[in-house]
Structures are given as C-alpha cells and as structure tokens.
C-alpha cells in the first residue's frame, strides 16, 4: 500500500535530481532553504508530525536539497499540512518552510498528484465564488435567522484562476 | 623652495597563486600602471610574500634604484609588515613601503568578489590612488617619546587578572579597573570548571589573592573608564570610581553591618536572581576586596533618610554615607581590554518561557543553584516550590546560531551543559534524569571529547534536535518540552521538572561606549574587533590597545588565559625599551579628545 | 461610527451561522457598521495549494473590491484576514503590484495598496479596547472559567501581526475574555493547532489534535473553550462527537465563539442574537453559570 | 602646482565627519579638482587607520601625513592643502 512500494516497482525511487532543486529554488518563496541546518525545531513544532511522523518538515527540506523529486512530489503527506506555520515560527535560520511547501504542492499538483478535495474547491470557487456549493436549504436557514442572502459569484474568480492555469489541474486518481 | 626630486616607485603585482591572477588580467593591470606618474618599475610575481618574491622586491629596489615600494596584493593587516621589513632590508624606510588590497575583488569566497572586468577596473583605481599617495607622500618626521612603564587592564575577570599578573611580574605598574565591587568576574560564579571539574573559586582564588597583594597591582573596583587620551606609551586615562559608602581601609569584612541591615533585596549577581542579599553586602566569601558595599538604590537611608543601622553596628566606623564619586587620572603605556561577556537574557525567546515559567532557568543560574556557596547551599531545588527536580531538560543554542537573536556559535555552552549534567549526576541528584537537546555537540578542545564520552557513560540522554517550545502545566508548574529527536525522526514531548537554557554569550552592556572611548572597533556581534581575525587576534586598530578573553568573542578559560598572556606580551614588547618612536603627527594630536565629536 | 466591509469568508456563512449572527449583533451594539459586499469571494487561502499565483490573484481581487468602495476590511475568519493582510504586505513591492494589477485589469479592477484588513477580534481589541468593552457588560459572567484558544492564523506569520500578539505568549484573547467578565484559564496545550485545514484531506490527525486539547481542558475542569475562528469552532465543537466515537466517551466541553461570549455579557438574547442553540455541544452549563435558565 | 592627495577617515555614526566631508568637497571644487579626496571607513579598512595610528575620527591625512584629528577649522585645512601645493 505504501507509495514507496509502487515507486520502487517501476523505477528507482530515489535519485538526486539537481534540476528539481534548482526549479524549487527559482521560486522567490523558497529562498533561504539552503540555510537549513536540520535542527528539527520545525518538526518539533508541527502538529501533524505529532500524529504522523511520516510528515516531517525537517526531512522535507532535506529531501528537496537532495533533489529527490519523485519522492517529494508523490508524497501524499505533503497535502496534510494544516497551515499553522509552526514550522516557520521557531526556525532559527528564518527558513520559510510553509511557503516552500506551497511551492512543492504547486509542482505536485501540476504533475497530477493533487488530492480531489482541493481540486473540487477550486471548481466551486469558479462557480460560486466560495469553496463550497450553495443550496436552497442553506438559503432557507439563513433567512430563518434574518441573515442577508449570499450573493457572491464566481465569474471574476474563474477568469483570474484560468489565467494561472490552475483550472486545468486534475486531481490524482483515488484508489 | 627647491623642487622635490621625482620619487622612483616600484609596483609589484601579486598573483597570489590563482587568488588574484585567476580573477583579473594582471598583465593588463601592469601595462596600464606603467604610465602613472612616479612609477619607475612594474612587475608581477606569483607570490610576493614568499621568500623568492621578497628577494625579487629587494633586488629590484637595489637594481632599479627604487626609493618607494607598493605591493598590490592582499589586506595590509596580513602582510604590510612583511613588505615594510623587506623594504627596510633593502634601504627603504617603512613609511615608504605600502600594501594595497586588490585580492578582495577576485578571491573565491570574498564577499566583495566581482567579475574579472570589474575587478580589473577596481584594482586599477586602487593602484592609481596608492601610487598617487605614495608619490606625493613626504617623509613623516618620527619623534621619540617616553614609554610609561605602566598598563591599564579593563576588567577584573580571569583574563584581565592573568594579563595584569603577567605584566606586574615583569615589573610594570598595573591598574585593574573593575565595574563590580569585587574582582573575579564570571569565573567566580561558575562553581566548577570543565574538563577537570575543579572547583572554580579554588583555582581562581590564588590569582585574585595574588593580584590583591601584588605590590605592582592596584585594584580599582566599582570603577569605570571615562576617557582615554594620548597614544601608545603615553595614554592618559580618566577613571571614575563610584562610592562604596564603606571605607575600605577600616572595614574588616566582619559582616556585622550586613547582619544589622533590615533591607533584603534580590541578588542578581552572586545568586543570579535566585536568592536574596542585603542592601549592604559582601558579594561573597572569597570576594576581593572582601569589604562591604552599600547598594544605594536599595538602602533605606538613601531612599528616605532613615535607618543607619549598619552605621551603628559597625565597630570600626567604616560606614561613610558621605562618600562621593572619585575621579582618578592615570598615565599608562598600554591598555588591555578584558571586559568579558554576559549571558544572553532569554526572555526574548518567548517560546521557551523564561521569565514566564518559574522553573525555566539559565545555565548560569543553575551553576549558582549547584554551588555549595550559592542561594540553596548547593541543593538543587526548583525555584517555584523548592522541590528536587526528578527530570531536567537542557536546551542548547538558546539565542546562539539563531538568525533572530545571535547568529554565531557561543562555543562554550556545549561543554558547560555537560559539566552541569555530570555534577548533578555525580554529586547532587544521582537519580534525576537529565536530557540534553542539541543541534550539534561541539567539543573540540583538549580532553573535551573524552569529557563528552564520560557524560554519555553516566547515562545522560542526548536528544538530537532543537526544541520548538516549552509549555507549563499550570497545576504543577512542571514543563513540557516539544522536540523532534531526529535520529528516530519523531516529535517528542519531554516532561521536565526543570528546564535549563544554555544561552548565548553576548557582549556586556557598555561595550559600545568603551569602543568609543578607546577608538577601537566592534564586530557585527558587538564584540571588540581584532586587527585581523586570523593573524592578529590580540591587537586592535589602536596601537597599544590589546584584547583578551571573551571581550574579543566567546571563549573558555584556557583560551582566555592564553590570549591574556599574549596581550601582556604585546604590551611588554612595546614598552620594554622605555621609549617609542612615533610619527610626530600622532604626538601632536594627543590633546584631542577621543570620541570624534 | 466605524465602517468596515464585512468579509464573511466561505465557511462562516455556510456552516457556522452562529458566528455571523453573534458578530453582527455585537458590532451593531458597539457601533461598528458592517457593509456587505456582493463582490467578495474566497480569499485564496486554499487556492495556494494548487497555485500560489491563483491564491494571490483572489486575495488582490477582494482587496481591490473593498478599496473601490473606500472601505477597510473586517474579516470574521482569521485565515482570510491573514491571507489578505499578507497579500497587502507583498503588494507593497511595486513590481509585484504592477504584475498583479495587469491580471486584475482582466476583470476591470486595480489595487492601489490602500485597503487594510483586520480580524474581528483585533478590531474589538484595538478600536474598542478592553476598557470600553468592560463598560458595556450587563451580565455577570465571573463564574465562568474559560480557556482561550487563539488559533494559528490569528497569530502567524509574525510579519502580518507585528505589534499585536506574540505567538508564543499571546494575551489579547485573555484580555478580551476578562473584559467580558469571565475568567481566562491557563492551560498547557494553549498553542496547539485544531488541525482544521488538514481535515478535508485527512481527518485523523485533526481529530487526534482536537482530542488532545479537549482532554487537557477536561483535566483542568474548564467551563468551556473560547475560540475566535470558525474552523477552530467546527473542529472543537462540531467534531466532539467524532472524537468521542473514535477515542471513547469523555465529558463534553462547551465551546463559544468570542462574539457569543461578549454578546452574552452585553445582554444579548442567547438564541435570537447569538445562536447558542445552534451549538453541537450543549451550552446549558454556561447559561446557568451566566445566571440564565436554559432556553425552552 | 601639484595635486594634493587627502585621506579622510570616517566611521558610521561619526558626528563630526559630515562637516569635514563638506569642507573637503568645497575645497576640491575651489582648487578645481586638484585636491583628490579619498574617504576611508575605518570600520572597513582598519589597517589603513592603524598605519597612521588613528584613534579617533574624523581624521585627515594630507599627502600621507596625518595632520588633523577631530574637526579642523576650514582655514587650517585650506592652509595645509595650500602648503602642500606650494612645496612643489
């Protein structure tokens, strides 16, 4: 079941790829990654690592530095980040791990590994302006509490998202 | 006035191996330099500083009849002396030999490195200016001045005392200025020292006691340097000594005044904020001078004009509320700066809760808690409830190696954490679990790795990771330390009765002011700056002012002692002939106030 | 009268109606005028997963809409507030602003860098202040020992909240709870994240995190938890049932959104004004300690 | 008439330095570029300052001789430069 089993069956799972490292570092958000000296304060402060040691910001930084492209981009755990920024909060070297993770997620999404939840949310934003659908039951509920009707619309968001190509991203296939 | 004879300048361009030649076209630089006014000879050499290079320079001076020499190579602090001596051998006065730095533009790793085109352009400018200066330069008249056979040592810690004793034994009169009411500095607060685990006061006391009775040493405690004028051989120093309100000649150090004093305040120095002292106090048993001192900010008499119980209690009549600040003028030939360091106050690292959680202390506080002469008489007790801690977590690199505090490694914290762990395990609380959270263990001194091994053998647990935060359990005031152990790659929550922070060493307050008074520089970290970090680690920009100990950067006791001896040796080297040759301009300038404004 | 464009975000108006209800009531009572803008959409917080660029464009678009109306933004969701505020920081860079505005021109918008964004709690703390809040209190809540939960996006990144709370030692919600007359309760797991933003992709870690904080509060005998984020609310209140199913039965911990607490203190009707009846966890204990009988 | 080479020693935060700098700029204009001024930050180039034994800034060396420490009067500075020009 482990993704590493899948990877090793087809091709060597791990192999340094300097071009990957450079691709990541080309993003302004990833600057400073090389300053990381692997002290682990990020992982110590990561609530997801507490529950899933497989998710380790420290190891992620090192994996990127080593250029382990497939290992990083195919890693399902990078999507479990809860965006709390605990990793950045106590970094003694000012490494912006949250931003770097977003760069990695963008690259993984482009490569076809985005979880359906995020792709679906983008679809809804393009339709309703919000990440959720809106139905009659909700409208009724709001009316009952004398709250104004929700009026947001998705056209403008759709045009802007289309400009970035994010509307073309397909979700990874779930087993 | 007769026209000056046109000087004949020789210009020597150095390849420095590939460090310069690899980064710019030296032949082009040589070619363009040939036409400069005053230039009589230009050549390049692979290593100008080598024996062969120097021989070639000396040969050219004689063969080409040169009277001035410029070497374009590395920083003057590295080799100016080399080329001045080389020129002198061949008959050129040192002031007519110059070295200019063109290597900074080309050297791999230099922060100023630029591309070859720009390097050539910048080097050309540098050389042109140097040639212009050398051509126009007129001989500076040198004068002979008397070298005072006396030195000032600023700071009465282990480094300052070592330097003072060395110079005093060589026959110089030495004045030691110490801000605290006692000499001894940080070492007096350490309890024990690594790697021998000797008792710190036991090996410090012979030095302090000897300094106290040495006929050539004057100790000025409670005192600070206010101004310095003059030059090497003849510095005139003004010192202000704050009143002690106790006459040190009559005070016997009996402690009757202390017993009589009703005012109890927190002792931030000798008890590191963990115990009390009185408003009149003797800093500690082995203090030197072992005399009482009144802390006017807390004394009831100074606050509201009442009390005076100490005065009544003192049979010797030594209490003197009328003492005033005293200004002392000194003439010295050399100055040694030994102002040491302070422990970083970690309250700015709010994630570790220092100041917020009562059971988070620093290593210097821990040293006081372990000291049999400390606030708990050597019993290790938690500040909040006086209980013995069952588990202790030490956190390394607090405020060090940290871009949000101090980027540098303080160098001594690994070892003193090991020391405290050993003391607790061996002598204080053998059953207490001790965990040390670290990023890297740095133990490169003699016998230090063995010391680390010994600590591991004692069963101290090392956790490879920097904690992200410390939380307090409000009911028990015990602590939870969040850390990843990267060897197993798993975040942990360590329960701790006591958390000890190993904090950065930082420059003491007042360093900036002192750098202004002395006219010496400080580095980016605020420590005093040596003339060259590798080759001239004791001298400063000001001739006759030397550095030793942690004033120059964090260091341990053996390194401080070495550097103190080196500083004393430099001072002796300048002063021993009794006179010094100086440019007349320097002497002329001696009346001008330091401070630049 | 202070006027703000009300930024509801996506989750509050669809899933956490009591937050919207209580916020509107409290703001009205304190003289803060809220303007609803039909043009507001998702702030882009979640779009950064797929495209940082798309996230930035959505944020800038919303800022431009507020700016066009000449209003600053008051956001109920701390993540929206943070996302929008961080974008205003980034857009100080002129090159970036020109690039983003080129895209915004597609939909006829431009952001000049004027509109400011703050979260409701910060507006309450900075514009009204604990003193004036205290003056408006009508009900005695001093029997309540309530644990504050700040939520990650109210504190981080530091660059956005400069001059506000220290993320390692936050105080403002403590002060706001005290201003409402209740007693803020210290507890060890205060900084712990609710896990909400990872919940859609993987519920397990989030539930473990929720359980950890709830168990700490149960041990501390807290009367309740006070949150200032709809996602934290959904996790701590809405998922308590799931926690009990997964990790075994345990006492329930009442959860209040801060404007609900403040509204109670200011004399608001628990149901009509503050939506306390919509809580997944019964709030009777809180009401009784507030001197109110359970609603019928 | 010969060019005159002036080294002006400064450091960041030096209070008197801007005044000296202004005077030298003025004199450089007056003598139509014949006064060549080099500004040396002693924090960056400590060894140059050390070679003159400078302990305080501002300091001014003219044709390689340290003539002034502290802020000189404009008249003294001008005279010193004239003196150097005259000698050749």
CSV table of C-alpha atoms in Angstrom, one decimal, chain B residues 1-2 4 76-77 129 132-133 135-138 140 230 235 518-519 521 529 531 541-542 585-586 589 592-597, chain D residues 2-5 7 15-16 36 38 42-43 46-50 52-58 63-66 69 84 87-88:
chain,number,residue,atom,x,y,z
B,1,UNK,CA,61.6,76.2,-2.5
B,2,UNK,CA,63.6,73.7,-4.5
B,4,UNK,CA,61.3,67.9,-5.0
B,76,UNK,CA,47.6,45.3,4.8
B,77,UNK,CA,46.8,43.7,8.1
B,129,UNK,CA,45.3,56.0,-5.7
B,132,UNK,CA,49.3,59.0,-6.2
B,133,UNK,CA,49.5,58.8,-2.4
B,135,UNK,CA,54.3,59.8,-4.9
B,136,UNK,CA,53.0,62.8,-3.0
B,137,UNK,CA,54.0,61.4,0.4
B,138,UNK,CA,56.7,63.3,2.2
B,140,UNK,CA,56.9,61.8,8.2
B,230,UNK,CA,47.1,60.1,24.0
B,235,UNK,CA,47.9,57.2,27.3
B,518,UNK,CA,39.2,53.7,23.1
B,519,UNK,CA,38.6,54.3,19.4
B,521,UNK,CA,36.0,48.8,16.5
B,529,UNK,CA,37.3,43.7,16.8
B,531,UNK,CA,43.2,43.7,13.8
B,541,UNK,CA,43.2,49.3,15.3
B,542,UNK,CA,44.8,51.4,18.0
B,585,UNK,CA,51.7,63.9,13.9
B,586,UNK,CA,50.4,61.4,16.5
B,589,UNK,CA,47.3,65.1,18.2
B,592,UNK,CA,42.4,66.0,21.2
B,593,UNK,CA,39.5,64.3,22.9
B,594,UNK,CA,38.6,60.8,22.0
B,595,UNK,CA,35.1,60.3,20.6
B,596,UNK,CA,35.2,62.0,17.3
B,597,UNK,CA,32.8,64.7,18.2
D,2,UNK,CA,51.0,69.7,-7.7
D,3,UNK,CA,47.9,67.7,-6.9
D,4,UNK,CA,47.2,67.1,-3.3
D,5,UNK,CA,46.0,63.7,-2.0
D,7,UNK,CA,42.6,60.9,3.0
D,15,UNK,CA,29.2,63.0,14.4
D,16,UNK,CA,31.9,65.3,13.1
D,36,UNK,CA,42.0,64.3,-4.6
D,38,UNK,CA,39.6,59.5,-0.6
D,42,UNK,CA,37.9,52.8,9.4
D,43,UNK,CA,35.4,50.1,10.3
D,46,UNK,CA,41.1,49.1,9.9
D,47,UNK,CA,44.7,48.6,8.9
D,48,UNK,CA,44.9,51.9,7.0
D,49,UNK,CA,43.9,53.7,10.1
D,50,UNK,CA,46.2,51.6,12.2
D,52,UNK,CA,48.6,56.1,10.9
D,53,UNK,CA,47.8,55.3,14.5
D,54,UNK,CA,44.4,56.9,14.3
D,55,UNK,CA,42.4,56.5,17.4
D,56,UNK,CA,39.5,58.8,16.6
D,57,UNK,CA,37.5,60.1,13.7
D,58,UNK,CA,37.2,62.3,11.8
D,63,UNK,CA,49.9,63.6,1.2
D,64,UNK,CA,50.4,60.7,3.5
D,65,UNK,CA,50.8,62.8,6.7
D,66,UNK,CA,48.2,62.7,9.4
D,69,UNK,CA,42.2,64.6,14.2
D,84,UNK,CA,51.4,71.1,0.0
D,87,UNK,CA,56.2,73.0,-2.0
D,88,UNK,CA,56.4,71.6,-5.5
